[in-house]
mmCIF file of C-alpha atoms in Angstrom:
data_model
loop_
_atom_site.group_PDB
_atom_site.id
_atom_site.type_symbol
_atom_site.label_atom_id
_atom_site.label_comp_id
_atom_site.label_asym_id
_atom_site.label_seq_id
_atom_site.Cartn_x
_atom_site.Cartn_y
_atom_site.Cartn_z
ATOM 1 C CA MET A 1 0.000 0.000 0.000
ATOM 2 C CA SER A 2 1.339 3.412 -0.939
ATOM 3 C CA LEU A 3 1.548 6.212 1.631
ATOM 4 C CA ILE A 4 -1.080 8.205 -0.269
ATOM 5 C CA GLU A 5 -3.492 5.261 -0.102
ATOM 6 C CA ALA A 6 -2.707 4.820 3.590
ATOM 7 C CA ILE A 7 -3.528 8.478 4.256
ATOM 8 C CA ILE A 8 -6.750 8.305 2.223
ATOM 9 C CA PHE A 9 -7.985 5.186 4.017
ATOM 10 C CA GLY A 10 -7.060 6.723 7.359
ATOM 11 C CA ILE A 11 -8.950 9.923 6.606
ATOM 12 C CA VAL A 12 -12.039 8.068 5.377
ATOM 13 C CA GLN A 13 -12.067 5.722 8.382
ATOM 14 C CA GLY A 14 -11.453 8.525 10.853
ATOM 15 C CA ILE A 15 -14.121 10.858 9.532
ATOM 16 C CA THR A 16 -16.864 8.276 8.998
ATOM 17 C CA GLU A 17 -16.363 5.965 11.998
ATOM 18 C CA PHE A 18 -18.523 7.936 14.424
ATOM 19 C CA LEU A 19 -20.826 9.724 12.008
ATOM 20 C CA PRO A 20 -24.187 8.005 11.307
ATOM 21 C CA ILE A 21 -23.226 7.279 7.692
ATOM 22 C CA SER A 22 -21.610 3.780 7.877
ATOM 23 C CA SER A 23 -17.800 3.758 7.889
ATOM 24 C CA THR A 24 -17.802 0.223 6.448
ATOM 25 C CA ALA A 25 -19.702 1.358 3.359
ATOM 26 C CA HIS A 26 -17.282 4.243 2.865
ATOM 27 C CA ILE A 27 -14.207 2.049 3.241
ATOM 28 C CA ILE A 28 -15.668 -0.264 0.607
ATOM 29 C CA ILE A 29 -16.389 2.660 -1.715
ATOM 30 C CA THR A 30 -12.830 3.900 -1.237
ATOM 31 C CA GLN A 31 -11.407 0.461 -2.028
ATOM 32 C CA MET A 32 -13.446 0.265 -5.209
ATOM 33 C CA LEU A 33 -12.503 3.769 -6.331
ATOM 34 C CA LEU A 34 -8.804 3.157 -5.697
ATOM 35 C CA GLY A 35 -8.912 -0.369 -7.103
ATOM 36 C CA TYR A 36 -7.465 -1.725 -3.868
ATOM 37 C CA SER A 37 -8.615 -4.756 -1.885
ATOM 38 C CA PHE A 38 -7.637 -5.479 1.719
ATOM 39 C CA PRO A 39 -6.157 -8.941 2.355
ATOM 40 C CA GLY A 40 -8.484 -10.104 5.136
ATOM 41 C CA PHE A 41 -9.929 -7.918 7.869
ATOM 42 C CA GLY A 42 -6.739 -7.162 9.786
ATOM 43 C CA PHE A 43 -6.155 -3.714 8.273
ATOM 44 C CA GLU A 44 -9.739 -2.543 8.801
ATOM 45 C CA ILE A 45 -9.690 -3.642 12.436
ATOM 46 C CA PHE A 46 -6.284 -1.983 12.824
ATOM 47 C CA LEU A 47 -7.845 1.307 11.689
ATOM 48 C CA HIS A 48 -10.782 0.782 14.061
ATOM 49 C CA LEU A 49 -8.310 0.530 16.936
ATOM 50 C CA ALA A 50 -6.938 3.958 16.016
ATOM 51 C CA SER A 51 -10.473 5.355 16.130
ATOM 52 C CA ILE A 52 -11.085 3.762 19.523
ATOM 53 C CA LEU A 53 -7.849 5.220 20.872
ATOM 54 C CA ALA A 54 -9.214 8.650 19.956
ATOM 55 C CA VAL A 55 -12.459 7.884 21.816
ATOM 56 C CA ILE A 56 -10.626 6.614 24.889
ATOM 57 C CA ILE A 57 -8.439 9.717 25.099
ATOM 58 C CA TYR A 58 -11.285 12.150 24.379
ATOM 59 C CA PHE A 59 -13.641 10.528 26.897
ATOM 60 C CA ARG A 60 -10.912 9.633 29.408
ATOM 61 C CA LYS A 61 -12.599 11.578 32.224
ATOM 62 C CA ASP A 62 -15.934 9.867 31.556
ATOM 63 C CA LEU A 63 -14.252 6.459 31.474
ATOM 64 C CA VAL A 64 -12.430 7.090 34.743
ATOM 65 C CA GLU A 65 -15.691 8.241 36.384
ATOM 66 C CA VAL A 66 -17.556 5.134 35.231
ATOM 67 C CA ILE A 67 -14.787 2.685 36.145
ATOM 68 C CA VAL A 68 -14.011 4.259 39.526
ATOM 69 C CA GLY A 69 -17.695 4.691 40.376
ATOM 70 C CA PHE A 70 -18.491 1.137 39.277
ATOM 71 C CA PHE A 71 -15.966 -0.523 41.583
ATOM 72 C CA SER A 72 -16.363 2.028 44.377
ATOM 73 C CA PHE A 73 -20.049 1.175 44.578
ATOM 74 C CA PHE A 74 -19.219 -2.177 46.163
ATOM 75 C CA GLY A 75 -17.737 -0.365 49.160
ATOM 76 C CA ASN A 76 -19.538 2.959 49.094
ATOM 77 C CA ARG A 77 -23.095 2.899 47.817
ATOM 78 C CA SER A 78 -23.465 6.638 47.406
ATOM 79 C CA LYS A 79 -25.903 8.068 44.874
ATOM 80 C CA GLU A 80 -23.066 9.142 42.586
ATOM 81 C CA ASN A 81 -21.385 5.726 42.689
ATOM 82 C CA ARG A 82 -24.734 4.043 42.080
ATOM 83 C CA VAL A 83 -25.307 6.108 38.928
ATOM 84 C CA GLN A 84 -21.869 5.194 37.554
ATOM 85 C CA PHE A 85 -22.288 1.543 38.589
ATOM 86 C CA LEU A 86 -25.592 1.263 36.740
ATOM 87 C CA PHE A 87 -24.248 3.132 33.719
ATOM 88 C CA GLY A 88 -21.374 0.648 33.583
ATOM 89 C CA LEU A 89 -23.894 -2.193 33.674
ATOM 90 C CA TYR A 90 -25.878 -0.563 30.864
ATOM 91 C CA ILE A 91 -22.721 -0.549 28.736
ATOM 92 C CA VAL A 92 -22.067 -4.212 29.591
ATOM 93 C CA VAL A 93 -25.659 -5.264 28.850
ATOM 94 C CA ALA A 94 -25.822 -3.490 25.483
ATOM 95 C CA THR A 95 -22.400 -4.853 24.538
ATOM 96 C CA GLY A 96 -23.387 -8.389 25.566
ATOM 97 C CA ILE A 97 -26.563 -8.287 23.493
ATOM 98 C CA THR A 98 -24.653 -6.982 20.484
ATOM 99 C CA GLY A 99 -21.891 -9.549 20.857
ATOM 100 C CA ILE A 100 -24.140 -12.582 21.240
ATOM 101 C CA LEU A 101 -26.668 -11.650 18.570
ATOM 102 C CA GLY A 102 -23.935 -10.352 16.282
ATOM 103 C CA ILE A 103 -22.163 -13.711 16.322
ATOM 104 C CA LEU A 104 -25.436 -15.552 15.693
ATOM 105 C CA LEU A 105 -26.475 -13.265 12.848
ATOM 106 C CA GLU A 106 -23.051 -13.027 11.206
ATOM 107 C CA GLY A 107 -23.345 -16.486 9.694
ATOM 108 C CA ALA A 108 -26.908 -15.825 8.576
ATOM 109 C CA ILE A 109 -25.938 -12.913 6.364
ATOM 110 C CA GLY A 110 -26.132 -14.119 2.807
ATOM 111 C CA ASN A 111 -24.131 -12.824 -0.121
ATOM 112 C CA PHE A 112 -27.134 -10.922 -1.427
ATOM 113 C CA LEU A 113 -26.859 -8.653 1.630
ATOM 114 C CA LYS A 114 -23.341 -7.736 0.544
ATOM 115 C CA THR A 115 -24.301 -6.526 -2.907
ATOM 116 C CA PRO A 116 -24.266 -2.798 -3.774
ATOM 117 C CA PRO A 117 -28.083 -2.557 -4.175
ATOM 118 C CA PHE A 118 -28.707 -3.939 -0.687
ATOM 119 C CA ILE A 119 -26.006 -1.775 0.888
ATOM 120 C CA ALA A 120 -27.574 1.222 -0.843
ATOM 121 C CA ILE A 121 -30.954 0.245 0.632
ATOM 122 C CA ALA A 122 -29.373 -0.108 4.084
ATOM 123 C CA LEU A 123 -27.859 3.363 3.826
ATOM 124 C CA ALA A 124 -31.171 4.796 2.649
ATOM 125 C CA THR A 125 -32.894 3.077 5.580
ATOM 126 C CA THR A 126 -30.480 4.761 7.980
ATOM 127 C CA GLY A 127 -31.297 8.073 6.326
ATOM 128 C CA LEU A 128 -35.039 7.414 6.613
ATOM 129 C CA PHE A 129 -34.865 6.721 10.343
ATOM 130 C CA LEU A 130 -32.704 9.800 10.868
ATOM 131 C CA ILE A 131 -35.492 11.838 9.268
ATOM 132 C CA ILE A 132 -38.151 10.127 11.357
ATOM 133 C CA ILE A 133 -36.290 10.771 14.610
ATOM 134 C CA GLU A 134 -35.648 14.368 13.592
ATOM 135 C CA ARG A 135 -38.992 15.377 12.110
ATOM 136 C CA PHE A 136 -41.633 13.164 13.708
ATOM 137 C CA PHE A 137 -40.250 12.381 17.136
ATOM 138 C CA LYS A 138 -39.858 14.590 20.160
ATOM 139 C CA TYR A 139 -36.461 14.324 21.806
ATOM 140 C CA GLY A 140 -36.447 12.958 25.331
ATOM 141 C CA ASN A 141 -34.714 14.616 28.234
ATOM 142 C CA ARG A 142 -33.618 11.610 30.277
ATOM 143 C CA THR A 143 -29.962 11.611 31.324
ATOM 144 C CA VAL A 144 -27.640 8.932 32.697
ATOM 145 C CA GLU A 145 -29.307 9.317 36.094
ATOM 146 C CA ASN A 146 -32.659 8.319 34.588
ATOM 147 C CA MET A 147 -31.529 5.452 32.364
ATOM 148 C CA THR A 148 -32.932 1.946 32.808
ATOM 149 C CA PHE A 149 -31.979 -1.575 31.773
ATOM 150 C CA LEU A 150 -34.670 -1.384 29.086
ATOM 151 C CA ASP A 151 -32.718 1.462 27.484
ATOM 152 C CA SER A 152 -29.589 -0.703 27.315
ATOM 153 C CA VAL A 153 -31.555 -3.591 25.804
ATOM 154 C CA ILE A 154 -33.110 -1.355 23.142
ATOM 155 C CA VAL A 155 -29.778 0.245 22.230
ATOM 156 C CA GLY A 156 -28.031 -3.146 22.296
ATOM 157 C CA LEU A 157 -30.574 -4.515 19.823
ATOM 158 C CA GLY A 158 -30.168 -1.411 17.681
ATOM 159 C CA GLN A 159 -26.407 -1.743 17.709
ATOM 160 C CA THR A 160 -26.767 -5.360 16.574
ATOM 161 C CA LEU A 161 -28.325 -4.110 13.336
ATOM 162 C CA ALA A 162 -24.889 -2.779 12.387
ATOM 163 C CA VAL A 163 -23.964 -6.366 11.466
ATOM 164 C CA ILE A 164 -26.015 -5.688 8.326
ATOM 165 C CA PRO A 165 -23.734 -4.194 5.652
ATOM 166 C CA GLY A 166 -24.467 -0.506 5.189
ATOM 167 C CA ILE A 167 -26.112 0.049 8.574
ATOM 168 C CA SER A 168 -24.128 2.516 10.631
ATOM 169 C CA ARG A 169 -23.252 1.365 14.180
ATOM 170 C CA SER A 170 -23.143 4.909 15.488
ATOM 171 C CA GLY A 171 -26.338 5.744 13.612
ATOM 172 C CA ALA A 172 -28.162 2.675 14.950
ATOM 173 C CA THR A 173 -27.166 3.341 18.570
ATOM 174 C CA LEU A 174 -27.925 7.049 18.317
ATOM 175 C CA ILE A 175 -31.337 6.513 16.737
ATOM 176 C CA THR A 176 -32.432 3.797 19.172
ATOM 177 C CA ALA A 177 -31.154 5.783 22.176
ATOM 178 C CA LEU A 178 -33.186 8.791 21.063
ATOM 179 C CA PHE A 179 -36.235 6.595 20.421
ATOM 180 C CA ALA A 180 -35.826 5.258 23.957
ATOM 181 C CA GLY A 181 -36.224 8.809 25.243
ATOM 182 C CA LEU A 182 -32.653 9.716 26.131
ATOM 183 C CA SER A 183 -31.519 13.285 25.632
ATOM 184 C CA LYS A 184 -29.371 13.947 22.578
ATOM 185 C CA GLU A 185 -26.292 14.606 24.721
ATOM 186 C CA THR A 186 -26.761 11.375 26.706
ATOM 187 C CA ALA A 187 -27.456 9.370 23.532
ATOM 188 C CA VAL A 188 -24.269 10.641 21.873
ATOM 189 C CA ARG A 189 -22.139 9.941 24.973
ATOM 190 C CA TYR A 190 -23.622 6.452 25.369
ATOM 191 C CA SER A 191 -23.024 5.699 21.684
ATOM 192 C CA PHE A 192 -19.378 6.742 21.869
ATOM 193 C CA LEU A 193 -18.651 4.758 25.034
ATOM 194 C CA LEU A 194 -20.387 1.678 23.609
ATOM 195 C CA SER A 195 -18.040 1.731 20.632
ATOM 196 C CA ILE A 196 -15.049 0.953 22.868
ATOM 197 C CA PRO A 197 -15.906 -2.607 24.021
ATOM 198 C CA VAL A 198 -17.555 -3.498 20.709
ATOM 199 C CA ILE A 199 -14.572 -2.587 18.558
ATOM 200 C CA LEU A 200 -12.016 -3.887 21.043
ATOM 201 C CA GLY A 201 -13.958 -7.165 21.075
ATOM 202 C CA SER A 202 -13.883 -7.394 17.282
ATOM 203 C CA SER A 203 -10.104 -6.913 17.318
ATOM 204 C CA VAL A 204 -9.664 -10.531 18.417
ATOM 205 C CA PHE A 205 -10.462 -11.541 14.843
ATOM 206 C CA ALA A 206 -7.291 -9.785 13.705
ATOM 207 C CA ILE A 207 -4.940 -11.364 16.247
ATOM 208 C CA GLY A 208 -3.846 -13.935 13.702
ATOM 209 C CA ASP A 209 -2.907 -11.267 11.164
ATOM 210 C CA PHE A 210 -0.885 -9.397 13.773
ATOM 211 C CA ALA A 211 0.788 -12.490 15.218
ATOM 212 C CA ASP A 212 1.979 -14.077 11.990
ATOM 213 C CA GLY A 213 3.216 -10.804 10.530
ATOM 214 C CA SER A 214 0.966 -11.044 7.469
ATOM 215 C CA LEU A 215 -0.517 -7.597 8.096
ATOM 216 C CA VAL A 216 2.905 -5.935 8.039
ATOM 217 C CA ALA A 217 3.928 -7.997 5.005
ATOM 218 C CA ASP A 218 0.775 -7.101 3.041
ATOM 219 C CA ILE A 219 0.460 -3.411 3.943
ATOM 220 C CA GLY A 220 3.975 -2.360 4.957
ATOM 221 C CA ILE A 221 5.083 -1.047 8.348
ATOM 222 C CA LEU A 222 5.364 2.603 7.249
ATOM 223 C CA SER A 223 1.943 2.556 5.593
ATOM 224 C CA LEU A 224 0.440 1.004 8.745
ATOM 225 C CA VAL A 225 1.912 3.744 10.918
ATOM 226 C CA VAL A 226 0.754 6.505 8.569
ATOM 227 C CA ALA A 227 -2.746 5.036 8.243
ATOM 228 C CA PHE A 228 -3.011 4.653 12.030
ATOM 229 C CA LEU A 229 -1.957 8.251 12.667
ATOM 230 C CA ALA A 230 -4.278 9.604 9.972
ATOM 231 C CA THR A 231 -7.184 7.588 11.384
ATOM 232 C CA PHE A 232 -6.477 8.753 14.930
ATOM 233 C CA ILE A 233 -6.232 12.428 13.962
ATOM 234 C CA PHE A 234 -9.367 12.457 11.837
ATOM 235 C CA SER A 235 -11.291 10.330 14.341
ATOM 236 C CA TRP A 236 -10.483 12.935 16.983
ATOM 237 C CA LEU A 237 -11.590 15.734 14.666
ATOM 238 C CA GLY A 238 -14.729 13.749 13.817
ATOM 239 C CA ILE A 239 -15.624 13.324 17.490
ATOM 240 C CA VAL A 240 -15.142 17.021 18.265
ATOM 241 C CA TRP A 241 -17.025 18.096 15.161
ATOM 242 C CA LEU A 242 -19.969 15.715 15.662
ATOM 243 C CA ILE A 243 -20.504 16.721 19.284
ATOM 244 C CA GLU A 244 -20.454 20.422 18.404
ATOM 245 C CA PHE A 245 -22.538 19.874 15.273
ATOM 246 C CA LEU A 246 -25.334 18.075 17.112
ATOM 247 C CA LYS A 247 -25.559 20.919 19.625
ATOM 248 C CA LYS A 248 -26.524 23.350 16.886
ATOM 249 C CA SER A 249 -27.668 21.372 13.845
ATOM 250 C CA LYS A 250 -29.996 18.539 12.921
ATOM 251 C CA LEU A 251 -29.631 14.876 12.020
ATOM 252 C CA ILE A 252 -31.474 15.445 8.761
ATOM 253 C CA TYR A 253 -28.249 16.597 7.114
ATOM 254 C CA PHE A 254 -26.769 13.144 7.699
ATOM 255 C CA ALA A 255 -29.954 11.652 6.257
ATOM 256 C CA ILE A 256 -29.502 13.644 3.059
ATOM 257 C CA TYR A 257 -25.908 12.446 2.822
ATOM 258 C CA CYS A 258 -26.983 8.813 3.346
ATOM 259 C CA PHE A 259 -29.463 9.120 0.477
ATOM 260 C CA ALA A 260 -26.796 10.645 -1.779
ATOM 261 C CA ALA A 261 -24.296 7.883 -0.906
ATOM 262 C CA ALA A 262 -26.985 5.246 -1.479
ATOM 263 C CA ILE A 263 -27.748 6.605 -4.951
ATOM 264 C CA PHE A 264 -24.048 6.682 -5.803
ATOM 265 C CA ILE A 265 -23.496 3.078 -4.693
ATOM 266 C CA PHE A 266 -26.653 1.838 -6.425
ATOM 267 C CA PHE A 267 -25.786 3.308 -9.818
ATOM 268 C CA TYR A 268 -21.987 3.270 -9.762
ATOM 269 C CA PHE A 269 -21.213 -0.311 -8.696
ATOM 270 C CA ASP A 270 -22.012 -3.551 -10.462
ATOM 271 C CA ALA A 271 -25.206 -4.908 -8.885
ATOM 272 C CA ASN A 272 -23.863 -8.469 -8.957
ATOM 273 C CA PHE A 273 -20.588 -7.635 -7.234
ATOM 274 C CA ILE A 274 -20.220 -9.228 -3.788
ATOM 275 C CA MET A 275 -18.554 -6.848 -1.362
ATOM 276 C CA GLU A 276 -16.184 -8.427 1.134
ATOM 277 C CA LEU A 277 -17.251 -6.906 4.438
ATOM 278 C CA GLU A 278 -16.223 -7.717 7.981
#
């Protein structure tokens, strides 16, 4: 992989990972446009780890609060510790649901779900629900203090939908969290924190590529470093931008983009081509 390609893939992954527009679909589009195909899933997961590093650093204070509060609750059952303890459980529950159902559904996904027309439909579906949540649904005002286990179940089920090619993980968690009645700020924070265990869990599938050196051999050590740095930088910028954007603007703009991307995929790619997705 050339350094230019490494930078491009890093930028695309970084920008799209946390936006409700499906990073997987955009990585596939980029591969097709550049005429490049990843050998296995190791490189994609490697880029995901760079995105997660950005989340961990950006939300480090939140993570420390949740972790400290979670374990402190066993010795000091204060109201504050209880809130963090339950929030930690909500992350575990949603992650568990996604992990179990994701594994069960992964094998059920047929090749027809990996074709450009279906991925275009999935993107358009994401756009449709973004419009519904924006135009026909009143935002809730419940915060972390008011969350329940039902919220974590609903969001966990929503996050599981991301196993379908073209469905955005961040979009699915954000939409279902808002449908559950969480405030926009709480929904965004919950979605970001949920990405950490989910993506770290998926990294186990790339252990073989890392251990046997095939990833370095296929991509090149310098290209890996450059792609990782580009992904980290643009993931950080994407996080900052999305949080600020959602404070002032509406989800409908992402819906419009999803429709545009869906149209592009539907008409640009061969309908019979089977996309190799993780």
